XYZ file of C-alpha atoms in Angstrom:
278
model
C -22.087 23.077 -13.898
C -24.354 22.214 -16.838
C -22.957 18.682 -16.994
C -23.542 18.157 -13.268
C -27.098 19.482 -13.574
C -27.725 17.104 -16.460
C -26.363 14.131 -14.566
C -28.477 14.945 -11.543
C -31.758 15.854 -13.203
C -31.764 13.735 -16.345
C -30.038 10.593 -15.141
C -30.268 9.946 -11.402
C -33.783 11.276 -10.872
C -35.108 8.910 -13.538
C -33.697 5.759 -11.967
C -35.450 3.510 -9.436
C -34.430 4.336 -5.889
C -32.785 0.927 -5.214
C -30.572 1.439 -8.277
C -29.706 4.990 -7.204
C -28.721 3.661 -3.783
C -26.505 1.043 -5.414
C -24.848 3.710 -7.568
C -24.221 5.911 -4.551
C -22.779 3.160 -2.371
C -20.515 1.689 -5.052
C -19.172 5.101 -6.078
C -16.486 4.775 -3.370
C -14.841 2.040 -5.477
C -12.268 2.861 -8.142
C -12.900 -0.554 -9.735
C -16.127 -2.504 -9.440
C -16.855 -6.220 -9.643
C -19.924 -8.202 -8.684
C -18.379 -9.883 -5.623
C -16.761 -6.658 -4.408
C -19.995 -4.704 -4.747
C -21.873 -7.498 -2.928
C -19.411 -7.283 -0.033
C -19.662 -3.501 0.157
C -23.425 -3.068 -0.233
C -24.665 -6.278 1.381
C -26.504 -7.299 -1.795
C -26.251 -10.585 -3.682
C -27.168 -9.397 -7.187
C -24.464 -6.830 -7.932
C -23.227 -8.559 -11.080
C -26.720 -8.328 -12.595
C -27.031 -4.696 -11.589
C -23.656 -3.792 -13.075
C -24.636 -5.372 -16.377
C -27.974 -3.516 -16.221
C -26.204 -0.217 -15.549
C -23.866 -0.772 -18.495
C -26.773 -1.544 -20.843
C -28.498 1.649 -19.692
C -25.361 3.659 -20.593
C -25.054 5.020 -17.048
C -21.414 6.038 -17.381
C -20.043 2.590 -16.519
C -16.898 1.567 -18.415
C -15.906 -2.138 -18.717
C -12.269 -2.906 -17.896
C -12.109 -6.397 -19.422
C -13.794 -8.443 -22.141
C -15.412 -10.802 -19.644
C -17.358 -7.994 -17.951
C -15.942 -8.855 -14.539
C -14.507 -5.406 -13.723
C -15.838 -1.931 -14.428
C -15.287 1.671 -13.367
C -17.551 4.700 -13.333
C -16.739 7.718 -15.456
C -14.776 9.952 -13.093
C -17.140 12.940 -13.276
C -20.125 10.689 -12.567
C -18.287 9.034 -9.666
C -17.412 12.443 -8.213
C -21.069 13.462 -8.325
C -22.218 10.237 -6.673
C -19.586 10.505 -3.938
C -20.536 14.105 -3.196
C -24.206 13.209 -2.875
C -23.466 10.193 -0.684
C -21.183 12.188 1.609
C -23.805 14.890 1.961
C -26.627 12.436 2.646
C -24.881 9.902 4.915
C -21.223 10.579 5.818
C -21.091 7.693 8.316
C -22.112 5.289 5.577
C -19.100 6.393 3.544
C -16.781 5.169 6.313
C -18.643 1.846 6.557
C -18.388 1.289 2.813
C -14.655 1.972 2.732
C -14.092 -0.326 5.701
C -15.999 -3.154 3.993
C -14.079 -2.575 0.752
C -10.757 -2.670 2.611
C -11.638 -6.003 4.179
C -12.672 -7.580 0.870
C -9.591 -6.294 -0.943
C -7.335 -7.572 1.830
C -8.886 -11.043 1.636
C -8.354 -11.064 -2.123
C -4.719 -9.888 -1.986
C -5.425 -6.478 -3.534
C -3.040 -4.669 -1.254
C -3.014 -1.218 -2.844
C -6.826 -1.068 -2.962
C -7.121 -2.354 0.617
C -4.713 0.295 1.901
C -6.450 3.083 -0.004
C -9.840 2.118 1.423
C -8.478 1.767 4.959
C -7.068 5.283 4.723
C -10.358 6.584 3.330
C -12.144 4.918 6.266
C -9.962 7.034 8.581
C -8.342 3.912 10.005
C -4.617 4.722 10.041
C -3.756 1.793 12.322
C -5.525 -0.635 10.002
C -3.797 0.929 7.013
C -0.438 0.711 8.823
C -0.974 -2.999 9.462
C -1.777 -3.562 5.785
C 1.231 -1.550 4.599
C 3.473 -3.509 6.956
C 2.111 -6.746 5.560
C 2.817 -5.745 1.954
C 5.996 -3.771 2.618
C 8.513 -6.408 1.588
C 6.580 -7.367 -1.506
C 6.914 -3.771 -2.702
C 10.625 -3.641 -1.838
C 11.832 -7.089 -2.921
C 9.539 -8.285 -5.685
C 8.157 -5.188 -7.346
C 10.749 -2.509 -6.603
C 7.893 -0.011 -6.383
C 9.541 2.574 -4.193
C 7.125 5.273 -5.354
C 4.136 3.212 -4.226
C 5.761 2.562 -0.854
C 6.563 6.256 -0.418
C 2.959 7.171 -1.272
C 1.594 4.704 1.282
C 3.863 5.930 4.054
C 3.246 9.589 3.265
C -0.494 9.017 3.709
C -0.024 7.826 7.294
C 0.358 10.156 10.286
C 4.041 10.492 11.152
C 3.485 9.243 14.692
C 1.940 6.013 13.389
C 4.943 5.344 11.156
C 7.441 6.082 13.924
C 5.609 3.765 16.334
C 6.007 0.759 14.015
C 9.675 -0.112 13.441
C 9.234 -1.863 10.097
C 7.265 1.001 8.617
C 9.876 3.368 9.975
C 12.566 1.304 8.260
C 10.575 1.502 5.020
C 10.708 5.281 5.227
C 14.425 5.138 6.086
C 14.979 2.981 3.019
C 13.264 5.496 0.737
C 15.494 8.218 2.234
C 18.602 6.106 1.568
C 17.531 5.453 -2.013
C 17.142 9.194 -2.531
C 20.522 9.956 -0.972
C 19.100 11.805 2.037
C 21.669 10.745 4.612
C 20.630 12.920 7.567
C 16.958 11.996 7.177
C 17.860 8.313 6.908
C 19.993 8.449 10.058
C 17.165 10.036 12.047
C 14.753 7.386 10.828
C 17.132 4.523 11.624
C 17.407 5.925 15.156
C 13.604 5.916 15.264
C 13.545 2.279 14.109
C 15.584 1.260 17.130
C 13.462 3.312 19.526
C 10.252 1.879 18.090
C 11.630 -1.658 18.275
C 12.458 -1.178 21.947
C 8.970 0.106 22.759
C 7.045 -2.281 20.479
C 8.644 -5.396 21.982
C 8.160 -8.748 20.281
C 5.191 -7.826 18.101
C 4.213 -10.741 15.799
C 5.276 -10.249 12.195
C 4.295 -12.441 9.261
C 6.221 -11.411 6.128
C 4.178 -11.664 2.938
C 7.248 -12.973 1.084
C 7.900 -15.803 3.565
C 10.390 -15.990 6.416
C 13.301 -17.239 4.305
C 13.052 -14.324 1.851
C 12.245 -11.714 4.482
C 14.640 -8.907 5.348
C 12.374 -7.256 7.938
C 11.723 -10.252 10.171
C 15.140 -9.716 11.796
C 15.018 -6.049 12.817
C 18.465 -5.796 14.462
C 20.146 -7.274 11.387
C 18.288 -5.179 8.819
C 18.831 -2.007 10.862
C 22.566 -2.713 10.845
C 22.386 -3.209 7.063
C 20.629 0.166 6.820
C 23.414 1.803 8.812
C 25.999 0.130 6.580
C 24.244 1.638 3.572
C 24.247 5.025 5.296
C 28.019 4.718 5.890
C 28.489 3.850 2.199
C 26.477 6.918 1.258
C 28.800 9.045 3.387
C 31.956 7.449 2.013
C 32.993 5.772 5.267
C 34.143 2.212 4.378
C 35.299 1.314 7.876
C 31.920 2.018 9.439
C 30.222 0.338 6.507
C 32.210 -2.854 7.131
C 31.620 -2.660 10.895
C 27.857 -2.431 10.479
C 27.856 -5.195 7.853
C 29.669 -7.504 10.299
C 27.191 -6.484 12.980
C 24.324 -7.459 10.681
C 25.867 -10.890 10.033
C 26.337 -11.390 13.777
C 22.622 -10.763 14.345
C 21.529 -13.281 11.696
C 20.056 -16.640 12.684
C 19.425 -19.938 10.925
C 15.909 -18.741 10.124
C 17.186 -15.882 7.997
C 17.526 -16.657 4.322
C 20.082 -15.657 1.745
C 18.512 -12.279 0.995
C 19.507 -10.444 4.151
C 22.954 -12.065 4.301
C 23.658 -11.107 0.699
C 23.019 -7.447 1.510
C 25.456 -7.593 4.431
C 28.144 -9.342 2.348
C 27.643 -6.787 -0.419
C 28.492 -4.028 2.044
C 31.606 -5.875 3.196
C 32.784 -6.140 -0.406
C 31.841 -2.519 -1.126
C 33.767 -1.354 1.937
C 36.864 -3.202 0.725
C 36.467 -1.660 -2.710
C 36.051 1.872 -1.321
C 39.116 1.359 0.873
C 41.204 0.203 -2.100
C 41.340 -3.464 -1.023
C 40.443 -4.706 -4.488
C 41.508 -8.340 -4.057
C 39.390 -8.653 -0.901
C 36.470 -6.937 -2.624
C 36.657 -9.384 -5.552
C 36.690 -12.375 -3.209
C 33.722 -10.965 -1.265
């Protein structure tokens, strides 16, 4: 309480009002840069202000030697956010929406998604998560990040978008939750039927994508579920189904998963020579 009183009375009240407004509006950002703050506040001098704030020792911590990124001390940021929310809650939503747009344009997916969620825009956040889904799965193997993103969305939003639903099914498979995964794979197919041919642009490119071909990747998911349950015959059947759904546009990635399940099914069934050839 004493620290908060000090921050309010001894720091903020002694600053010029334009600077206080800048502090309040940029407090929604976990990391601050001049261009990002310009986009959020509508100013064109944020870099100068950030340097001024640092020189004044206003609880601004540099994150690099070039003074391009900063963050506020967490207690100070909490105070600023509380005051901003109390004074102008609608402005908070506007600031988060502007931050989400800037972060999306600059390929800062995690920040963009966090701001979209804070702006109470679950559909926008879902679109961003879908865009970055395969990058998390294939290139970064950040299952925890993916699970956190999906958990932040309303369940009905996830189940209405087949690729997000598959992302949740995949996390269930990785955790060995067979019944949950089966329910989610069923939901993938229902969502795909109702969503129709919704455009999808994989962030990893079409050749590396596994989610561009929903019927094939869903069959791969069911093959993995059969493996989890120790059913090699169903695993092989779904793997063959996945290969049958593949087209010339699909790259090696999705096909390799299907062939892996064929080999694994042979191995589980004791057909070791076939498994080795697969």
